[in-house]
mmCIF file of C-alpha atoms in Angstrom:
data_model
loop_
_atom_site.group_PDB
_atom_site.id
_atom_site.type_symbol
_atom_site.label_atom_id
_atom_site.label_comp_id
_atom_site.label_asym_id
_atom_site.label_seq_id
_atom_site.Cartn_x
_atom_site.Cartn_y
_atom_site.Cartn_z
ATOM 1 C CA UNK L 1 -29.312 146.329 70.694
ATOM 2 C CA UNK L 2 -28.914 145.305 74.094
ATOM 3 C CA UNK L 3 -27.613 147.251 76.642
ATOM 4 C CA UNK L 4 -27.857 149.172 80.004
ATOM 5 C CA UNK L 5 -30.132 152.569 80.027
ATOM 6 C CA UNK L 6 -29.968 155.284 82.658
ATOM 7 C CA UNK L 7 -32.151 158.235 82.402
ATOM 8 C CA UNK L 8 -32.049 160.664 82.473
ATOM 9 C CA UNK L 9 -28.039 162.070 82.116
ATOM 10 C CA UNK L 10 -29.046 165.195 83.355
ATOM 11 C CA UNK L 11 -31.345 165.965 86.893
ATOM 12 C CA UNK L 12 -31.854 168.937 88.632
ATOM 13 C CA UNK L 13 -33.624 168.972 92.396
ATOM 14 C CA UNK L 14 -33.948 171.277 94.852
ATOM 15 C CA UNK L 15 -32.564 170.421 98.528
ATOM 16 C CA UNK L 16 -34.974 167.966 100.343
ATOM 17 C CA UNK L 17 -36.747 166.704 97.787
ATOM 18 C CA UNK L 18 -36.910 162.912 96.883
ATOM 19 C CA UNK L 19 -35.488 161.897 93.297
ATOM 20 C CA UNK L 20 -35.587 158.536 91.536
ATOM 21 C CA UNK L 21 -32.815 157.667 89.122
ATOM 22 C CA UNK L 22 -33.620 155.002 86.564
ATOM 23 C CA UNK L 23 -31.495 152.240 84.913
ATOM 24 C CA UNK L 24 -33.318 149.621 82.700
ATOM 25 C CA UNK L 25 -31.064 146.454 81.203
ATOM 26 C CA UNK L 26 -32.375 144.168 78.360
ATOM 27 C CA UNK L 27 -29.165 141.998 78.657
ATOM 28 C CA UNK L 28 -30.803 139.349 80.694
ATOM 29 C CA UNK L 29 -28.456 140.139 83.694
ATOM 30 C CA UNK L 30 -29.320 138.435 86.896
ATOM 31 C CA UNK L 31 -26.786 141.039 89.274
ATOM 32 C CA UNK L 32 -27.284 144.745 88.949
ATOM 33 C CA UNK L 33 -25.500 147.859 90.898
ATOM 34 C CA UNK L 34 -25.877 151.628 91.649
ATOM 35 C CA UNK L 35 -22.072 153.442 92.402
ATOM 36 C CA UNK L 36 -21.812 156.651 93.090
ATOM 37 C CA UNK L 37 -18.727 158.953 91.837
ATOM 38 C CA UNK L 38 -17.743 162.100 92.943
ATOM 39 C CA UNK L 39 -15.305 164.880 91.472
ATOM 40 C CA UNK L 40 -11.770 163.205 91.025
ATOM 41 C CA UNK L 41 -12.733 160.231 93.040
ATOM 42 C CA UNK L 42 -12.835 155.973 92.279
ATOM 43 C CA UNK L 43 -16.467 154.356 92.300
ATOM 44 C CA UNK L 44 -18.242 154.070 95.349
ATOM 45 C CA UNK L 45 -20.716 151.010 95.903
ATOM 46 C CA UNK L 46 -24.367 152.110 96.808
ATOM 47 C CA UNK L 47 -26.741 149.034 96.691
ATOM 48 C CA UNK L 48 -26.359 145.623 94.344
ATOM 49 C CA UNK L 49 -29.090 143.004 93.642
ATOM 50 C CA UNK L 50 -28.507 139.848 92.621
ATOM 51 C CA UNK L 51 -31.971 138.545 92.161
ATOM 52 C CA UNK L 52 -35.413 140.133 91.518
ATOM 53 C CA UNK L 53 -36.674 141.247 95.326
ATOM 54 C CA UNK L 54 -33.649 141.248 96.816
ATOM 55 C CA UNK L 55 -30.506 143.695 97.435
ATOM 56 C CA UNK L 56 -27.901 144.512 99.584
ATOM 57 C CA UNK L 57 -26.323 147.608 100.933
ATOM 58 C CA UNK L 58 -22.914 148.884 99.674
ATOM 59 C CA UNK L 59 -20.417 150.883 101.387
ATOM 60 C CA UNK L 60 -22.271 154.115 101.111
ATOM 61 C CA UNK L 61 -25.929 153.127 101.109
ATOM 62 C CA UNK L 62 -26.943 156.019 103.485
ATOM 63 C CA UNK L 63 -29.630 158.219 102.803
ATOM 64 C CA UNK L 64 -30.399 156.050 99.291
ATOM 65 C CA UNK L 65 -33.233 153.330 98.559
ATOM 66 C CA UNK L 66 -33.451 151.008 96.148
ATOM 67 C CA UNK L 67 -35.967 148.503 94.727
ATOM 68 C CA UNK L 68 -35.847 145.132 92.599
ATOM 69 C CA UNK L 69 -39.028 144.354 91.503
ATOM 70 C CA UNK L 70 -38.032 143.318 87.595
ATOM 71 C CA UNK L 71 -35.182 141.207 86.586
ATOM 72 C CA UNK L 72 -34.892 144.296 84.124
ATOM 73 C CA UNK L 73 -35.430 147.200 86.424
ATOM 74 C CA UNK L 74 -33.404 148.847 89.280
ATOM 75 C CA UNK L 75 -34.499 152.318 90.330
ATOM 76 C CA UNK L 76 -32.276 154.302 93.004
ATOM 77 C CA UNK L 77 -34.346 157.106 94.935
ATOM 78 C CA UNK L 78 -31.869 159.626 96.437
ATOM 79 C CA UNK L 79 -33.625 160.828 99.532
ATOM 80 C CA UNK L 80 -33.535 163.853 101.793
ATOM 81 C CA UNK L 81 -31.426 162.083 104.434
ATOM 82 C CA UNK L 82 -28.764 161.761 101.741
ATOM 83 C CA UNK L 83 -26.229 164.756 102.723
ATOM 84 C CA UNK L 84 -24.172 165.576 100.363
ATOM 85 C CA UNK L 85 -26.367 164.007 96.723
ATOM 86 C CA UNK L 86 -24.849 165.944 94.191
ATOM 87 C CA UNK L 87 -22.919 163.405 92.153
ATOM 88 C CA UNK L 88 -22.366 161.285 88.860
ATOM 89 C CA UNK L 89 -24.521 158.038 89.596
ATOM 90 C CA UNK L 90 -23.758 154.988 87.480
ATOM 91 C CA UNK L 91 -25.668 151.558 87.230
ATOM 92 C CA UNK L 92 -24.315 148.468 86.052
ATOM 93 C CA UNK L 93 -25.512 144.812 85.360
ATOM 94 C CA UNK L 94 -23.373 141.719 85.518
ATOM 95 C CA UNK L 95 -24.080 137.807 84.642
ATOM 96 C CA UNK L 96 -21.306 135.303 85.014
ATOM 97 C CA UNK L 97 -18.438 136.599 83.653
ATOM 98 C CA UNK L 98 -19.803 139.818 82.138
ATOM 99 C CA UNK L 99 -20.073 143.484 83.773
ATOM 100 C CA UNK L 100 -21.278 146.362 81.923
ATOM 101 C CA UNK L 101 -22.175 150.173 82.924
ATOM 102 C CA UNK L 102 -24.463 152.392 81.545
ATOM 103 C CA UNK L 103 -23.728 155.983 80.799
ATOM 104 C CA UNK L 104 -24.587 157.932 84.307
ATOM 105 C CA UNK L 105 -26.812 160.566 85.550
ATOM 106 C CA UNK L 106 -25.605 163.745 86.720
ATOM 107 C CA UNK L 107 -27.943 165.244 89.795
ATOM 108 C CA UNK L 108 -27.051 168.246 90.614
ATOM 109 C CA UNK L 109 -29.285 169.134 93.837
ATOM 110 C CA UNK L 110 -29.339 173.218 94.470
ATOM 111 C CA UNK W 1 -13.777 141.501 100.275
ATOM 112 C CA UNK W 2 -10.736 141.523 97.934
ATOM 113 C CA UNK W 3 -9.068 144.899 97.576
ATOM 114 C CA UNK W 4 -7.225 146.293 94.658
ATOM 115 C CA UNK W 5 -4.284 148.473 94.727
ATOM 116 C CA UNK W 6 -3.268 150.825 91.800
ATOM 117 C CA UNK W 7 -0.485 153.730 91.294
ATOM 118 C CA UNK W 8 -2.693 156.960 91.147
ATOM 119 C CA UNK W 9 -0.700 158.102 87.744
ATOM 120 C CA UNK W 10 1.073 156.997 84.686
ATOM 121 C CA UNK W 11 2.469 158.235 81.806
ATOM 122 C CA UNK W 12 3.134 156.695 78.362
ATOM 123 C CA UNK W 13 4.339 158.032 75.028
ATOM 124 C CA UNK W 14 2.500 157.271 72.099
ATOM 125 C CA UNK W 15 3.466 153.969 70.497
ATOM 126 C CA UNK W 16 4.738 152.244 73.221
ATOM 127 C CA UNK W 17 3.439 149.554 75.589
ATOM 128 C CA UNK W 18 1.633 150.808 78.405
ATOM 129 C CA UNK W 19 1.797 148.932 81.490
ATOM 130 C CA UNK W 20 -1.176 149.170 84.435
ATOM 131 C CA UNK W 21 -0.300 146.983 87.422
ATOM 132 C CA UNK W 22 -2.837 146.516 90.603
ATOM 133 C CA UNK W 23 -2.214 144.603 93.754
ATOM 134 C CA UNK W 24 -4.745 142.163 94.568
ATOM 135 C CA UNK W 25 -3.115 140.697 97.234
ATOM 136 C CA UNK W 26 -6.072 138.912 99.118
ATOM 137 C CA UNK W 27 -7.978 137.537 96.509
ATOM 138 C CA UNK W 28 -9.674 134.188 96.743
ATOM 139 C CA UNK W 29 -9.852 131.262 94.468
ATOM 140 C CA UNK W 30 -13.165 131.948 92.048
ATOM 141 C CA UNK W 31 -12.738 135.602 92.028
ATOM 142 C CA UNK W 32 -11.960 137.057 88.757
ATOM 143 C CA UNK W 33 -10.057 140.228 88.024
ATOM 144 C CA UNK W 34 -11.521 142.682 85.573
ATOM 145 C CA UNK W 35 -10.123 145.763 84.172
ATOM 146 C CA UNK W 36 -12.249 148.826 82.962
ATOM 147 C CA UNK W 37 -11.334 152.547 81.645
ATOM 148 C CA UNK W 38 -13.199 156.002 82.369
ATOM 149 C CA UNK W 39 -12.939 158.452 79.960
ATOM 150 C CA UNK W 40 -13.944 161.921 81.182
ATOM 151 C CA UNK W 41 -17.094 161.056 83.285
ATOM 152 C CA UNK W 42 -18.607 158.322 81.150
ATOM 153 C CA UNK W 43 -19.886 154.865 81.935
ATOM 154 C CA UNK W 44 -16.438 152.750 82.295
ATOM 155 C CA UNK W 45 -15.856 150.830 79.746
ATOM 156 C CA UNK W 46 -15.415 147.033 79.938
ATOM 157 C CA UNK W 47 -11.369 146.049 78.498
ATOM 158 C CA UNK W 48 -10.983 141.841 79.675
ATOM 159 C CA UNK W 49 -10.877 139.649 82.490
ATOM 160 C CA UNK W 50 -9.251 136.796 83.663
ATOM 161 C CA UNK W 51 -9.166 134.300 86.140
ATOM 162 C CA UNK W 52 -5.854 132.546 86.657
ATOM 163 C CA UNK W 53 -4.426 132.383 82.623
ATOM 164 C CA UNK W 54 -3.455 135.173 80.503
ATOM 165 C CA UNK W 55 -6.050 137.066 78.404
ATOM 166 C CA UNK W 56 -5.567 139.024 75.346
ATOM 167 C CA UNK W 57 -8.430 140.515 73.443
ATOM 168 C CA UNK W 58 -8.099 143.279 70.715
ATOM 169 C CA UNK W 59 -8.002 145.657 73.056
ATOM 170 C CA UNK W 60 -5.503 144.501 75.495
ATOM 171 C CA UNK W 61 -3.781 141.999 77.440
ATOM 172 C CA UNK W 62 -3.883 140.825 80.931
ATOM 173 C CA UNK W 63 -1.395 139.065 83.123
ATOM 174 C CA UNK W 64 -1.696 137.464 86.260
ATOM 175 C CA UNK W 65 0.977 136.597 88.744
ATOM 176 C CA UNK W 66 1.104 132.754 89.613
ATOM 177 C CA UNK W 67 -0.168 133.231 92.998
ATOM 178 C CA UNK W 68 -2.547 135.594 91.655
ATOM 179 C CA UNK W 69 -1.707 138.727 93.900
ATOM 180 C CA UNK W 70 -1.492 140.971 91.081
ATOM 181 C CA UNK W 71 -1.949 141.407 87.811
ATOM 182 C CA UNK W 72 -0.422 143.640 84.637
ATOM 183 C CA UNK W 73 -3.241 145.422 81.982
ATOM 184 C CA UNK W 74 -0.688 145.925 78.826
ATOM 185 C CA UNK W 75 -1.866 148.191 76.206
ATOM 186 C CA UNK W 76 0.513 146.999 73.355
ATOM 187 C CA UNK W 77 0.544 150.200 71.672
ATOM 188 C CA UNK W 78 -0.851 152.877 73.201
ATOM 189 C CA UNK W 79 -2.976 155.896 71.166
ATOM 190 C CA UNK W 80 -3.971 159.350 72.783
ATOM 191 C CA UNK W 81 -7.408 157.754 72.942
ATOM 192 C CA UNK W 82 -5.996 155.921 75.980
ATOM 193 C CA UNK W 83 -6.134 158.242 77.761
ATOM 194 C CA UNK W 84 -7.713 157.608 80.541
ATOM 195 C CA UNK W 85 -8.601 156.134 84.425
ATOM 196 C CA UNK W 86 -7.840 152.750 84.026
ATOM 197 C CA UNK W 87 -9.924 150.477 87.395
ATOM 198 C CA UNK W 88 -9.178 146.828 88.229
ATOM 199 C CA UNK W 89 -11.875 145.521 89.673
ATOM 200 C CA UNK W 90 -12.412 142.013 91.948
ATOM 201 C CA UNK W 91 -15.386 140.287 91.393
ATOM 202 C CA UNK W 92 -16.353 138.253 94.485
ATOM 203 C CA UNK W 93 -17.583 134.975 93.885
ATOM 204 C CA UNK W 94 -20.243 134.858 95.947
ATOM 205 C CA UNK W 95 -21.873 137.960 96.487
ATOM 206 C CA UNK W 96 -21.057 138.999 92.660
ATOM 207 C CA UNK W 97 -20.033 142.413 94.235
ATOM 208 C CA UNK W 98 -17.687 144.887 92.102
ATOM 209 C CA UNK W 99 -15.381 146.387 93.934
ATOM 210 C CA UNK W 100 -13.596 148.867 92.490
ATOM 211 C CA UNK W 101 -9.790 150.086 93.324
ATOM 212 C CA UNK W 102 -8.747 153.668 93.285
ATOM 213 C CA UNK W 103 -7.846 154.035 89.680
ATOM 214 C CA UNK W 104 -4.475 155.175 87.721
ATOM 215 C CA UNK W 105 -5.244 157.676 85.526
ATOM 216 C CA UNK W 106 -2.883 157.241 82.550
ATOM 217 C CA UNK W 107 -2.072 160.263 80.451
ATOM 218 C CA UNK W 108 -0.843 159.351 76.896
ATOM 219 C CA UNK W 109 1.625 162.248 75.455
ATOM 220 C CA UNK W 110 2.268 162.480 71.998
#
């Protein structure tokens, strides 16, 4: 089946480390996205990429690094400099016409 | 970038028609306008999209103004399982961007 993958739904860090989310897509999507949500809130854009080596910043793309190296692939790194990282991260891929999220990580940083 | 503006809350009994508008009042020509639902911290779920014409799929319907500053997301007979934040989205045509609105979080009552 094809769809969007993000692992894994749980992550726990400790404060100043480095952590890589991952989101994989086997729907052939050229476009791909990383939002990040917090408690109560909308959808907050992070990075996009709408073609393998190439990305954009979002509105919040502070402390948060992204690569595009696969048409498939999409990994966010949450850094140090990121202040505030606890969140619910979600990842999406879009072609034309068609959007779709995967399920979201949790990171909880303590 | 197109913005979307959405009521923050609405409530619908069980049964009847629920009606989502969102104010899209800047958006140009080839942008589309998508509508997606969050239940409880998942990955949003994908409902329809449109252009310029009405949409209906099994899940919903969507109509557009004529001038296509806002739009209505009908939900011809709403269940419990409705319940829901319910996002309109813009999809700009050239940077394929999704930007996200604030959300109205419907609550369903029996």
């Amino acid at each position: 089946d094809g769809g969007i993958t993000q692992s894994p739904k749980y992550l726990f860090r400790k404060e100043g480390q480095n952590v890589t989310l991952s989101c994989e897509q086997n729907l052939n999507h050229d476009a791909m996205y990383w939002y990040r949500q917090d408690p109560g809130q909308g959808l907050r854009l992070i990075y996009y990429s709408q073609i393998v080596n190439d990305f954009q910043k979002g509105d919040i793309a502070e402390g948060y690094s992204v690569s595009r190296e696969k048409k498939e692939s999409f990994p966010l790194t949450v850094t140090s400099a990121q202040k505030n990282p606890t969140a619910f991260y979600l990842c999406a891929s879009s072609r034309d016409t068609e959007a779709f999220f995967g399920q979201g990580t949790r990171l909880t940083v303590v | 970038d197109a913005k979307t503006t959405q009521p923050t809350s609405m409530d619908c009994a069980e049964g009847r028609a629920a009606n989502l508008p969102c104010n899209h009042s800047t958006i140009s020509g080839n942008e589309y306008v998508y509508w997606y639902r969050q239940i409880h911290s998942q990955g949003p779920q994908y409902i329809i999209h449109g252009l310029k014409n009405n949409e209906t799929n099994e899940m919903a319907s969507l109509i557009i103004t004529e001038d296509r500053k806002s739009s209505t997301l009908i939900l011809p007979h709403a269940t419990l399982r409705d319940t829901a934040v319910y996002y309109c989205i813009v999809r700009h045509y050239n940077t394929d961007k999704l930007i996200f609105g604030t959300g109205t979080r419907l609550q369903v009552f029996p």
